[in-house]
Short mmCIF file of C-alpha atoms and ligand atoms in Angstrom, two decimals:
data_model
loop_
_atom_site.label_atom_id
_atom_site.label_comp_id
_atom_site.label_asym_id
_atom_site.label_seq_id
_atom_site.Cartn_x
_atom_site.Cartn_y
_atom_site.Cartn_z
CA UNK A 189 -9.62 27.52 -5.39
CA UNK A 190 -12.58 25.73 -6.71
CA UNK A 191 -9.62 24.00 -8.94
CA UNK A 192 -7.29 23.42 -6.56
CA UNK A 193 -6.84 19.82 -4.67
CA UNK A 194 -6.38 20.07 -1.25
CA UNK A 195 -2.22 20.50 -0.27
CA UNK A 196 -0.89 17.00 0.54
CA UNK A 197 -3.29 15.21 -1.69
CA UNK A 198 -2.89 13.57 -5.59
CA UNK A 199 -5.19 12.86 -8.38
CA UNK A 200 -3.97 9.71 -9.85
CA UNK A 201 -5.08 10.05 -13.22
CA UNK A 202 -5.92 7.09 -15.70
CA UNK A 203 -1.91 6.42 -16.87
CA UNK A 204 -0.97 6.33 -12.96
CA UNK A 205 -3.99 4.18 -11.90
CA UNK A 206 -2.83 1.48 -14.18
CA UNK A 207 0.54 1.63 -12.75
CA UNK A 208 -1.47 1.17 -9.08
CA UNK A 209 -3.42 -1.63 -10.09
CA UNK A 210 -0.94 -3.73 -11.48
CA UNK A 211 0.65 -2.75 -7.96
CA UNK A 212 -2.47 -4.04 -5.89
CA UNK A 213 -2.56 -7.07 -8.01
CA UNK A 214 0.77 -7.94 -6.63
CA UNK A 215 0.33 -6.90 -3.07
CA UNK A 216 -3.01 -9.47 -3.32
CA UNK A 217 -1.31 -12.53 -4.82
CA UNK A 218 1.70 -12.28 -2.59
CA UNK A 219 -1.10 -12.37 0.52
CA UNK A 220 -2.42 -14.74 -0.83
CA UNK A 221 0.88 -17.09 -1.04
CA UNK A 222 1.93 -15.85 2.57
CA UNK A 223 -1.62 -17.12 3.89
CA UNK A 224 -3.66 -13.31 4.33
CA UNK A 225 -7.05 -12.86 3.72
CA UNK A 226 -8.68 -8.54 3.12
CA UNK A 227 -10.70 -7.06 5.76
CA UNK A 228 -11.67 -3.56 4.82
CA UNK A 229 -12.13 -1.33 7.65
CA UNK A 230 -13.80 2.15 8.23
CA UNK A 231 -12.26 5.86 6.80
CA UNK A 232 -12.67 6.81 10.29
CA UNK A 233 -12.93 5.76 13.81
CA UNK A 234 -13.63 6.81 16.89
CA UNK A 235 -11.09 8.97 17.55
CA UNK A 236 -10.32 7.25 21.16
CA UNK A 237 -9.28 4.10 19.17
CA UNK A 238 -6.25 6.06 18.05
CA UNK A 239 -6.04 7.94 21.20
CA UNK A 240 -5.61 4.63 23.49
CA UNK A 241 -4.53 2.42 20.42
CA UNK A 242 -1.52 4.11 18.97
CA UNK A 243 -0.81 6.37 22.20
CA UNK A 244 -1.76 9.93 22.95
CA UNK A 245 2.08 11.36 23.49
CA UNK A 246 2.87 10.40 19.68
CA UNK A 247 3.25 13.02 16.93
CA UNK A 248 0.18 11.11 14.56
CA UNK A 249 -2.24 11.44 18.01
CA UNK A 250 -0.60 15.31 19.11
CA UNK A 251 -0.79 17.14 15.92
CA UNK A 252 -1.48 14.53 13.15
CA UNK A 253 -4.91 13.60 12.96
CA UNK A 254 -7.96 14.90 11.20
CA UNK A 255 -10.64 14.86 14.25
CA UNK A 256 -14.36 15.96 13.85
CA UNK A 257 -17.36 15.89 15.62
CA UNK A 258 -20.76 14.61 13.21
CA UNK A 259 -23.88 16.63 14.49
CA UNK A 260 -22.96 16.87 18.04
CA UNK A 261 -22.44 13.38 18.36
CA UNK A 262 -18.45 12.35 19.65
CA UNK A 263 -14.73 12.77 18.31
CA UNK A 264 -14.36 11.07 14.59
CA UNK A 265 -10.36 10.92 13.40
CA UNK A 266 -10.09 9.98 9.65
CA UNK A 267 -7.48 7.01 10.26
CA UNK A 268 -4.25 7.84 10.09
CA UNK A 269 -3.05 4.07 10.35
CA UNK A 270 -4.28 0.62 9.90
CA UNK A 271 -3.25 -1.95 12.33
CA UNK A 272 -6.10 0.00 15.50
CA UNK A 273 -8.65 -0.60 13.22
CA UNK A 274 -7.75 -3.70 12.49
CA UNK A 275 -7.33 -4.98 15.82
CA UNK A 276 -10.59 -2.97 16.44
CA UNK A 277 -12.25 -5.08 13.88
CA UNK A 278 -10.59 -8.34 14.91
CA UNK A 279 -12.27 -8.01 19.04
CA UNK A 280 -15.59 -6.45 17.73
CA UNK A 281 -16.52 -9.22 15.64
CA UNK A 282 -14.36 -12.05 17.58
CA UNK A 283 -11.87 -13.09 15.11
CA UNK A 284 -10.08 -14.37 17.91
CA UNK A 285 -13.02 -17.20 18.36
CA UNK A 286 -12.00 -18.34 14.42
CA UNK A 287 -10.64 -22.34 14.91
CA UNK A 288 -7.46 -21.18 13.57
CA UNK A 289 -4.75 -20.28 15.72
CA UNK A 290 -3.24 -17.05 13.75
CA UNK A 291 -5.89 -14.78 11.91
CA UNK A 292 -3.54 -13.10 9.06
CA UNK A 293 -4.96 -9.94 7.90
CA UNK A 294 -4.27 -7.28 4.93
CA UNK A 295 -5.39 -4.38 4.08
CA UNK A 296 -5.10 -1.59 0.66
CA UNK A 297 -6.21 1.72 1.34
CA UNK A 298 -5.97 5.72 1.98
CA UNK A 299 -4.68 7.09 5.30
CA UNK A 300 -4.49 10.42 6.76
CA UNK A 301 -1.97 12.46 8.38
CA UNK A 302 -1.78 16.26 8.65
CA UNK A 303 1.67 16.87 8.30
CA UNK A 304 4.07 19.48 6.31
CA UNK A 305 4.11 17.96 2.97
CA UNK A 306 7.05 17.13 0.74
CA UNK A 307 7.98 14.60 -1.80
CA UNK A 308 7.14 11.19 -0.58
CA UNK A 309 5.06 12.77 2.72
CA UNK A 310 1.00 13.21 1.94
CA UNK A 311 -1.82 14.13 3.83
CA UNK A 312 -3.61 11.24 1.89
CA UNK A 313 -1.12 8.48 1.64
CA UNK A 314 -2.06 4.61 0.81
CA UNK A 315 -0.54 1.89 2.94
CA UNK A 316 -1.02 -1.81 2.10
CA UNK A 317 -0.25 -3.50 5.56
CA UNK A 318 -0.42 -6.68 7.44
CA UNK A 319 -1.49 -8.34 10.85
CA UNK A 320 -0.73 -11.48 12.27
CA UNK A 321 -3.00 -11.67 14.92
CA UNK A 322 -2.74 -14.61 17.75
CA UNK A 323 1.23 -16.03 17.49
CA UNK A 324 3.86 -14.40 19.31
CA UNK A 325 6.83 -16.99 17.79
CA UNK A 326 9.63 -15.79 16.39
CA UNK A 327 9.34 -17.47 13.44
CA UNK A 328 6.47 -15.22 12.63
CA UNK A 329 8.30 -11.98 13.07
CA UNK A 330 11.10 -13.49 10.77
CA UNK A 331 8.30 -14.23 8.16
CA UNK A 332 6.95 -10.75 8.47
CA UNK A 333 10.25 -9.28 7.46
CA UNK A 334 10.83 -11.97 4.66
CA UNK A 335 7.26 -11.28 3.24
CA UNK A 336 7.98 -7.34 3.52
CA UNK A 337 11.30 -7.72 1.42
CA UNK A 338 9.56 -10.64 -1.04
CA UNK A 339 7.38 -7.56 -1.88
CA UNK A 340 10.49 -5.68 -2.76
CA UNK A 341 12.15 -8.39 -4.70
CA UNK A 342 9.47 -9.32 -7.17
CA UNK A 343 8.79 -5.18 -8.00
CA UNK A 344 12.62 -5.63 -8.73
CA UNK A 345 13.66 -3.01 -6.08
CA UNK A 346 17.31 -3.13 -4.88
CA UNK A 347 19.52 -1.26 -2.16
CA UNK A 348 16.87 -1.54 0.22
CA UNK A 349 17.78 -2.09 4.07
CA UNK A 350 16.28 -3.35 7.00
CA UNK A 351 16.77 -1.60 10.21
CA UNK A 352 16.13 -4.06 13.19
CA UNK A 353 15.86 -3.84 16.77
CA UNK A 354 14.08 -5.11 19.78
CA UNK A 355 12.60 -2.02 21.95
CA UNK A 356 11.55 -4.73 24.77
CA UNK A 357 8.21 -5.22 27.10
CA UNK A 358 6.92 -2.63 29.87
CA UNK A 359 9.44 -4.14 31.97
CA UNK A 360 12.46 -3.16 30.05
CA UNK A 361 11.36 -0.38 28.91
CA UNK A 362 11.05 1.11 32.76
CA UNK A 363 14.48 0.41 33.24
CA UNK A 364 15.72 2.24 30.22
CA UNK A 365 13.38 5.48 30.91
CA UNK A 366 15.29 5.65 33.97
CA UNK A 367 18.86 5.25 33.11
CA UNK A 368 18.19 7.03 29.87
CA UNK A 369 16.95 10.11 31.84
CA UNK A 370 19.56 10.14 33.95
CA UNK A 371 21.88 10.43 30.82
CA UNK A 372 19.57 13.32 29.06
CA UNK A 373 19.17 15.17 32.38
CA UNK A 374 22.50 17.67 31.74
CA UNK A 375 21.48 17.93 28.50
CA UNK A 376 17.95 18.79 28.59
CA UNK A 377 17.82 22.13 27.53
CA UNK A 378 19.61 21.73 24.24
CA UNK A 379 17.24 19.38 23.09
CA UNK A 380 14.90 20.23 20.58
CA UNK A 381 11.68 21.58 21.55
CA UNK A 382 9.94 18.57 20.56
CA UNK A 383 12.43 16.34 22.66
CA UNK A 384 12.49 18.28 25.31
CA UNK A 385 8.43 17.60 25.71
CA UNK A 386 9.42 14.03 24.85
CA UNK A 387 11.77 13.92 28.17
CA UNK A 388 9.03 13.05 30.48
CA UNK A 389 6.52 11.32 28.43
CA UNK A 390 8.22 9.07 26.00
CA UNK A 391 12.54 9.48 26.67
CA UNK A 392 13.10 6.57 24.31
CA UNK A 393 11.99 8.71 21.07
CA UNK A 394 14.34 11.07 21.47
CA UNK A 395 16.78 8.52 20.60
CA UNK A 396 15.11 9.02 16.90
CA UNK A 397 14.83 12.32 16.44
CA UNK A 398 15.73 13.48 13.09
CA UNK A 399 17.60 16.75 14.57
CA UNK A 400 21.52 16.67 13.61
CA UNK A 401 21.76 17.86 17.54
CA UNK A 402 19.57 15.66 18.96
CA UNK A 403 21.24 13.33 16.80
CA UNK A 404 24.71 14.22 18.33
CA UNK A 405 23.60 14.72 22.28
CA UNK A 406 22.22 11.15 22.03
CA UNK A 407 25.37 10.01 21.22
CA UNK A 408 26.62 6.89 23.42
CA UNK A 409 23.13 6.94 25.06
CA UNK A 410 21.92 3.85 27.66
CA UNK A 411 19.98 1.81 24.18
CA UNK A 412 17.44 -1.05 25.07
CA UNK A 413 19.69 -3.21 23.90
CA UNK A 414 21.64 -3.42 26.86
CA UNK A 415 18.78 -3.73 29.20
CA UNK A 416 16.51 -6.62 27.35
CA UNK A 417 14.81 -8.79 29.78
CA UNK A 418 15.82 -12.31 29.75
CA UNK A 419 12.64 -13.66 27.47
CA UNK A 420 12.91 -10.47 25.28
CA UNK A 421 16.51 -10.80 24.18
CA UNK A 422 16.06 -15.01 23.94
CA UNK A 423 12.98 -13.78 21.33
CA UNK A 424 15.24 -11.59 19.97
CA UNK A 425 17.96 -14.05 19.19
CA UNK A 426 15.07 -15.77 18.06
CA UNK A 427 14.43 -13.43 15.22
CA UNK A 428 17.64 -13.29 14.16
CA UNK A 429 18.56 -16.65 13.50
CA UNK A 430 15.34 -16.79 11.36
CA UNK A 431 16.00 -13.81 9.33
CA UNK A 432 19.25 -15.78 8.69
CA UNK A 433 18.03 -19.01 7.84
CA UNK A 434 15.62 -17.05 5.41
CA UNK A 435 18.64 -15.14 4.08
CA UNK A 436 17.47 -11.58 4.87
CA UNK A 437 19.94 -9.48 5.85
CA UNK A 438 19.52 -6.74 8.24
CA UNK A 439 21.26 -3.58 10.18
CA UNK A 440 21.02 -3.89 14.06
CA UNK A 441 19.81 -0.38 14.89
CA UNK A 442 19.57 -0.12 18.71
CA UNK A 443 17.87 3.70 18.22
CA UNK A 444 15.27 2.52 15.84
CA UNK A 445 12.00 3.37 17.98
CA UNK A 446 9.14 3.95 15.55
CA UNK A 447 6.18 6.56 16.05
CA UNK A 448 3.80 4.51 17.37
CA UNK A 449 3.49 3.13 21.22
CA UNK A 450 2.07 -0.35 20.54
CA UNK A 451 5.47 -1.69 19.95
CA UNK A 452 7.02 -4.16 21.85
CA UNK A 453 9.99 -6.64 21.09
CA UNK A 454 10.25 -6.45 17.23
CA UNK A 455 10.91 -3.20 15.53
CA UNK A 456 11.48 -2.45 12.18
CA UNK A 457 11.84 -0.48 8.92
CA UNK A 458 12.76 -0.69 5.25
CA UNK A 459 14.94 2.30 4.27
CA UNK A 460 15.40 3.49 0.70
CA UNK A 461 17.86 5.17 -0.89
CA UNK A 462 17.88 8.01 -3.23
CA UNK A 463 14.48 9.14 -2.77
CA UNK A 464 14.56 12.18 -0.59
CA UNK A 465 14.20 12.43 3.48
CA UNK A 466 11.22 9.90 3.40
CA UNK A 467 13.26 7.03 2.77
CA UNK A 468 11.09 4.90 4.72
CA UNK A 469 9.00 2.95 2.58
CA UNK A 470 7.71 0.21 5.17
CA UNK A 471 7.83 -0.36 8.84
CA UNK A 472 6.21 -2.23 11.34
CA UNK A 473 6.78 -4.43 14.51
CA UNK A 474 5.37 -6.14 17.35
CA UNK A 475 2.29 -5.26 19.87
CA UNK A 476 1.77 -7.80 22.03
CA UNK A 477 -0.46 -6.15 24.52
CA UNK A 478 -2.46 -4.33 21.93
CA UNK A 479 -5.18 -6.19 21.54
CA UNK A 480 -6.30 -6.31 25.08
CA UNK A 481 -5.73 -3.02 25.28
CA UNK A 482 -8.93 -2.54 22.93
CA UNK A 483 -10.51 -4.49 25.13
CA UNK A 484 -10.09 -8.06 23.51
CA UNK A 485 -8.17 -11.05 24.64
CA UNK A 486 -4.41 -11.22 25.69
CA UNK A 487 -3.38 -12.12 22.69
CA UNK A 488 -0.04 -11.07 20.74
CA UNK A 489 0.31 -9.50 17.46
CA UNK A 490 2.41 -8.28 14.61
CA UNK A 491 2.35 -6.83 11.61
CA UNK A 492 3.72 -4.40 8.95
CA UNK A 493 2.30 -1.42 6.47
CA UNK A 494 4.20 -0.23 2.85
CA UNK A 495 3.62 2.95 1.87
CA UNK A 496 2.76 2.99 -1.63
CA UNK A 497 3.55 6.20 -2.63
CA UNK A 498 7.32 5.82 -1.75
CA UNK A 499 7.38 2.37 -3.35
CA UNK A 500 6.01 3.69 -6.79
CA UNK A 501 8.37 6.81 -6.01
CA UNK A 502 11.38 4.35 -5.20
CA UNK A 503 10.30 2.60 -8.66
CA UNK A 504 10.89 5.37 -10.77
CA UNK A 505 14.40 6.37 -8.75
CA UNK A 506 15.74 3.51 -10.32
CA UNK A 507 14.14 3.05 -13.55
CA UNK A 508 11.23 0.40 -12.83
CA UNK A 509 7.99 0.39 -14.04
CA UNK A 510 4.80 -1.29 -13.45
CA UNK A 511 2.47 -1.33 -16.69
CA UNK A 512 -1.27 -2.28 -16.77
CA UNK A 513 -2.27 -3.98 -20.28
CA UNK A 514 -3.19 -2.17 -22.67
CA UNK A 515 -6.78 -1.85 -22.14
CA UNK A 516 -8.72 -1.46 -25.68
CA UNK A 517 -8.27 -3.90 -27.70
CA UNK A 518 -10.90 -3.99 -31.16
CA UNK A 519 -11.75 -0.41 -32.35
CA UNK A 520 -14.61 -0.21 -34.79
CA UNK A 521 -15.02 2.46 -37.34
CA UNK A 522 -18.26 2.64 -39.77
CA UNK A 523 -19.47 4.56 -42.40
CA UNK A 524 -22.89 5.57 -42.78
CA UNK A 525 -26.12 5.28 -39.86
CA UNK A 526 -26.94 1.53 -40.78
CA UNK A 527 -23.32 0.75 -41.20
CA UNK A 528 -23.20 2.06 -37.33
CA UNK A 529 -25.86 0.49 -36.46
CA UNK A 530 -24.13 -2.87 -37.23
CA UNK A 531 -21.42 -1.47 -35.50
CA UNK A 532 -22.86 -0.58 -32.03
CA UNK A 533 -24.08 -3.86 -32.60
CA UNK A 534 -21.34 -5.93 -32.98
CA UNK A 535 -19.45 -3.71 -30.10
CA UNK A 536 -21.84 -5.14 -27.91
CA UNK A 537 -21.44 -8.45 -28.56
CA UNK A 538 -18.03 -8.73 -28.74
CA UNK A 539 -17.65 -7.24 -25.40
CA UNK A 540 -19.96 -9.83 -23.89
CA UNK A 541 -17.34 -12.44 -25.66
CA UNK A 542 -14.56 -10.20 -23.44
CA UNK A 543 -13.02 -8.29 -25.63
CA UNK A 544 -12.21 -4.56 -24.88
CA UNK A 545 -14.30 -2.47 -27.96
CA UNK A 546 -13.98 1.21 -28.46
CA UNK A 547 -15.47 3.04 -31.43
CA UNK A 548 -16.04 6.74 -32.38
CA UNK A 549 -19.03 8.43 -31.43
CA UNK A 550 -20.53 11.51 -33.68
CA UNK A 551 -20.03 10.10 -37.20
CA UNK A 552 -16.74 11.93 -37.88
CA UNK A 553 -15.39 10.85 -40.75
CA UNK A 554 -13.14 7.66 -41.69
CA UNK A 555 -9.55 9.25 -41.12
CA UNK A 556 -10.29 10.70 -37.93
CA UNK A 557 -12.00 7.55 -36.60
CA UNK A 558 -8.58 5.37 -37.86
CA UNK A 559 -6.40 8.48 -36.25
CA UNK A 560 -8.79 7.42 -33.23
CA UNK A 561 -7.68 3.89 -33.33
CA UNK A 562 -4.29 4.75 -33.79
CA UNK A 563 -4.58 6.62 -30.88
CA UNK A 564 -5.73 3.65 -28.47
CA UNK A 565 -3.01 1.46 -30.18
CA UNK A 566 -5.78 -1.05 -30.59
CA UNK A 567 -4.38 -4.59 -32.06
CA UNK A 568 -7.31 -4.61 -34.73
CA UNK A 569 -9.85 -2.39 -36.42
CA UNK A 570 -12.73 -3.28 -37.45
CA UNK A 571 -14.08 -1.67 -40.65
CA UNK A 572 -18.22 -1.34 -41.63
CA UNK A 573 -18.71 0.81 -44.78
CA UNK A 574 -21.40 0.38 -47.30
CA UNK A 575 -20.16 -2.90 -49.57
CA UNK A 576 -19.26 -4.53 -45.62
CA UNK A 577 -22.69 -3.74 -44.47
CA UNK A 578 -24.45 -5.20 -47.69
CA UNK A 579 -22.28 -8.54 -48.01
CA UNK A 580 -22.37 -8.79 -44.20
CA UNK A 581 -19.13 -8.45 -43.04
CA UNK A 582 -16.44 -6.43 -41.71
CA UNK A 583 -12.65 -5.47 -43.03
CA UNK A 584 -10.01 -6.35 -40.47
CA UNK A 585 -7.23 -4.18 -40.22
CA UNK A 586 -4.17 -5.27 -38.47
CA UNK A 587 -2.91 -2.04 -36.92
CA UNK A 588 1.22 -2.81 -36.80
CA UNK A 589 0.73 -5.02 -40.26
CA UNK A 590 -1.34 -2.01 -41.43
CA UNK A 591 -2.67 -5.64 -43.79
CA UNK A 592 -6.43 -5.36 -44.31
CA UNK A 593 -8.47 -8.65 -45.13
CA UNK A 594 -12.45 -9.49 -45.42
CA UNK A 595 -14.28 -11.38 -42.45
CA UNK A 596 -17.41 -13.12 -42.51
CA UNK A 597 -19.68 -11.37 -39.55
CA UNK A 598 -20.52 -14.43 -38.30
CA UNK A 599 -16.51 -15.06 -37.79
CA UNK A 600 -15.33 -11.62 -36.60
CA UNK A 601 -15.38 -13.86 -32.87
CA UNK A 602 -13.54 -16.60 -34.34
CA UNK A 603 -10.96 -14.40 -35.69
CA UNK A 604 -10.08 -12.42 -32.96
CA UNK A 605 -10.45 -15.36 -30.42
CA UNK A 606 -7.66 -17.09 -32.82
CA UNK A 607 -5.53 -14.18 -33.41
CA UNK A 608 -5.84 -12.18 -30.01
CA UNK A 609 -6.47 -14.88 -27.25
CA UNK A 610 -4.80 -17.53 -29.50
CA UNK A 611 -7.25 -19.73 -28.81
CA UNK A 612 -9.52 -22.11 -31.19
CA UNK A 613 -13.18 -21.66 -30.90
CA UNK A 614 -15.83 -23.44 -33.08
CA UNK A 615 -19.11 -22.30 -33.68
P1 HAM B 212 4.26 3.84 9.90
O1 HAM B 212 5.75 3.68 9.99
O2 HAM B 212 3.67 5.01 10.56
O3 HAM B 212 3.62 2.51 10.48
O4 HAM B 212 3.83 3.85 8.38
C1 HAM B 212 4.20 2.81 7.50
C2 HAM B 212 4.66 3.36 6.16
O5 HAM B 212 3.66 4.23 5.62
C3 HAM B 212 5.90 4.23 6.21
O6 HAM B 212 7.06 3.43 6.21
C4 HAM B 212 5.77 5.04 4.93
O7 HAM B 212 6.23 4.27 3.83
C5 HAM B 212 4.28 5.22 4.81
N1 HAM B 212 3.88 6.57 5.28
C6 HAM B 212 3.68 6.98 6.56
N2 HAM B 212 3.32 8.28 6.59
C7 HAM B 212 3.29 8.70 5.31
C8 HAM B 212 2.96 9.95 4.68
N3 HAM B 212 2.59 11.04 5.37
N4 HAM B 212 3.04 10.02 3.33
C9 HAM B 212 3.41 8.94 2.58
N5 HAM B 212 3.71 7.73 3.13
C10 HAM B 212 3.65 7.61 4.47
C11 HAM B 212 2.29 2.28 10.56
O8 HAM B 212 1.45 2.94 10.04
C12 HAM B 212 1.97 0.99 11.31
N6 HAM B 212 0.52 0.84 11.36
C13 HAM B 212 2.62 -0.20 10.63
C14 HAM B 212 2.30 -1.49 11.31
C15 HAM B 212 1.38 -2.42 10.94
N7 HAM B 212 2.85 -1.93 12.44
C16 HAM B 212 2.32 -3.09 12.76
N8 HAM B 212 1.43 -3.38 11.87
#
């Protein structure tokens, strides 16, 4: 027990964090080409932000969240999504008030949903996402999408696809509850149990439901398509013409309805294949009456969130990796106390010169501290026996030449500045 993680969780262990890093490294410089700036939000929330923010009829408010109550004060919910806090963040400390017209926001980080687990579904999942906050043109949604699928593209992912579709404004939407009732009506008590409480609260996501007989009593089905107000199908055109001046393609998917209420116009996901059920590995849309639903401005937003897991999980599916360098790069082995003294020496100062040391603590002898070195796949050792430590200086050993050659201490910098960094220093 005491050894056990909890079920739906990971340990990323050292090999895998590399991997993640040189992920996050990505996700930042392509926010930063694409114009977002971090914020960095709470763990958890009030859980009323979640409640009112992503809407208490869907499955992440019903059954999803991790809620708690600190010392008799109120309702916590670890977050189980980014863009509510976000939007939280933006009204509480006035974002809106910034000079420029569109606050772009990203975020990296764990979120929480208690759900049945399975490959590429966690109870502590990591989402980079982003939020446009302030523009509701087109343009911007076709942007979203392009910066999404950029993402993709540069971690060399292919077969991806994006599933579009406009789920419309309040007024639309009324107009399809009704006429999309009226179709389920007959066929109410076949639905699923889950649909069947969907029926009266929230008709349209029944039209997603992952249930082969759902699936099939859905079929021809009043979509929101076919009702679109006038300014929510010319947006919609909108989009699309974007997308294809920006060369994205994209599916129309008139059932596409997301798990989360804030949506309006826009919807959208990335699909993978190949890696399971969980093929979505990013999603996102428009909420245009979000924010002043927090109690902030009326002011439109949009915005998207990756899951990471399924992106690194998609990455392996079809043979991609992402490596971190190669971290250690000078290992010093010594012989002897004063020879180690030199050594713990020199370790220091070549790490404040940059350089990744690593030596062998507990004076084990020289083969295992070379096996040691072998074992970091360092690009030199550095070698302090008795003869070294009387003439002051070191043997360098070139680890693939296995070639061994004398250095003055007062060079070992200039060496390895020459020969790793390739760079000319003169001291
Ligand atoms: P979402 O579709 O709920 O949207 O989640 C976005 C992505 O997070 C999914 O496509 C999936 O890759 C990943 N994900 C979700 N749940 C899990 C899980 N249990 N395990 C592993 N990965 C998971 C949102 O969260 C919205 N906040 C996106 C957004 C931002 N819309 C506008 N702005």
């Amino acid at each position: 027990m005491l050894t056990n993680k909890p079920k739906g969780t990971n340990d990323f262990l050292p090999d895998e964090v590399g991997r993640w890093q040189a992920l996050e490294d990505l996700l930042r410089e392509v926010s930063r080409l694409y114009g977002y700036r971090e914020i960095r939000t709470p763990i958890f929330e009030h859980t009323e932000l979640f409640q009112r923010g992503v809407g208490e009829t869907t499955d992440i408010v019903e059954k999803e969240m991790y809620t708690f109550t600190s010392k008799g004060e109120k309702s916590y919910s670890l977050r189980p999504e980014g863009t509510a806090p976000t939007v939280r963040a933006y009204v509480e400390n006035k974002l809106y008030a910034q000079p420029q017209p569109t606050t772009k926001l990203y975020y990296i980080g764990p979120m929480f949903r208690h759900d049945r687990p399975q490959a590429g579904r966690y109870r502590q999942f990591h989402q980079y996402g982003i939020e446009a906050l302030g523009s509701d043109d087109p343009a911007l949604d076709a942007e979203v999408i392009a910066m999404a699928m950029d993402i993709y593209r540069r971690l060399g992912l292919k077969d991806l696809t994006v599933e579009l579709n406009s789920v419309g404004c309040p007024n639309c939407r009324l107009q399809h509850r009704q006429k999309l009732q009226e179709f389920l009506a007959p066929k109410k008590e076949q639905l699923c149990k889950t649909c069947q409480g969907r029926y009266e609260r929230n008709p349209m996501r029944i039209l997603d439901c992952k249930d082969s007989n759902c699936q099939k009593l859905t079929e021809g089905a009043p979509t929101i398509d076919q009702m679109l107000c006038p300014e929510c199908q010319s947006h919609f055109t909108a989009v699309q013409k974007h997308l294809h001046a920006l060369e994205v393609p994209y599916n129309l998917n008139s059932k596409l309805v997301r798990g989360l209420d804030y949506y309006v116009k826009t919807a959208f996901e990335i699909v993978a294949t190949g890696i399971g059920a969980q093929g979505s590995v990013g999603g996102g849309g428009r909420y245009d009456g979000l924010i002043e639903q927090i109690g902030g401005p009326a002011m439109p937003g949009i915005g998207f969130a990756l899951g990471l897991e399924r992106i690194l999980l998609a990455m392996k599916e079809q043979g991609l990796d992402l490596v971190a360098d190669n971290p250690v790069e000078v290992f010093i082995a010594t012989m002897g106390e004063d020879a180690q003294l030199m050594g713990s020496k020199l370790s220091q100062q070549l790490r404040q010169e940059g350089f990744a040391v690593e030596r062998d603590y507990g004076n084990r002898s020289f083969k295992a501290q070379l096996k040691a070195a072998d074992r970091y796949q360092v690009r030199y050792t550095l070698i302090i026996g008795e003869d070294e430590l009387k003439n002051n200086m070191v043997q360098v050993k070139d680890m693939a030449t296995g070639k061994q050659e004398p250095v003055a201490l007062a060079e070992v910098q200039v060496y390895l500045n020459r020969n790793i960094r390739g760079r000319e220093i003169n001291e």
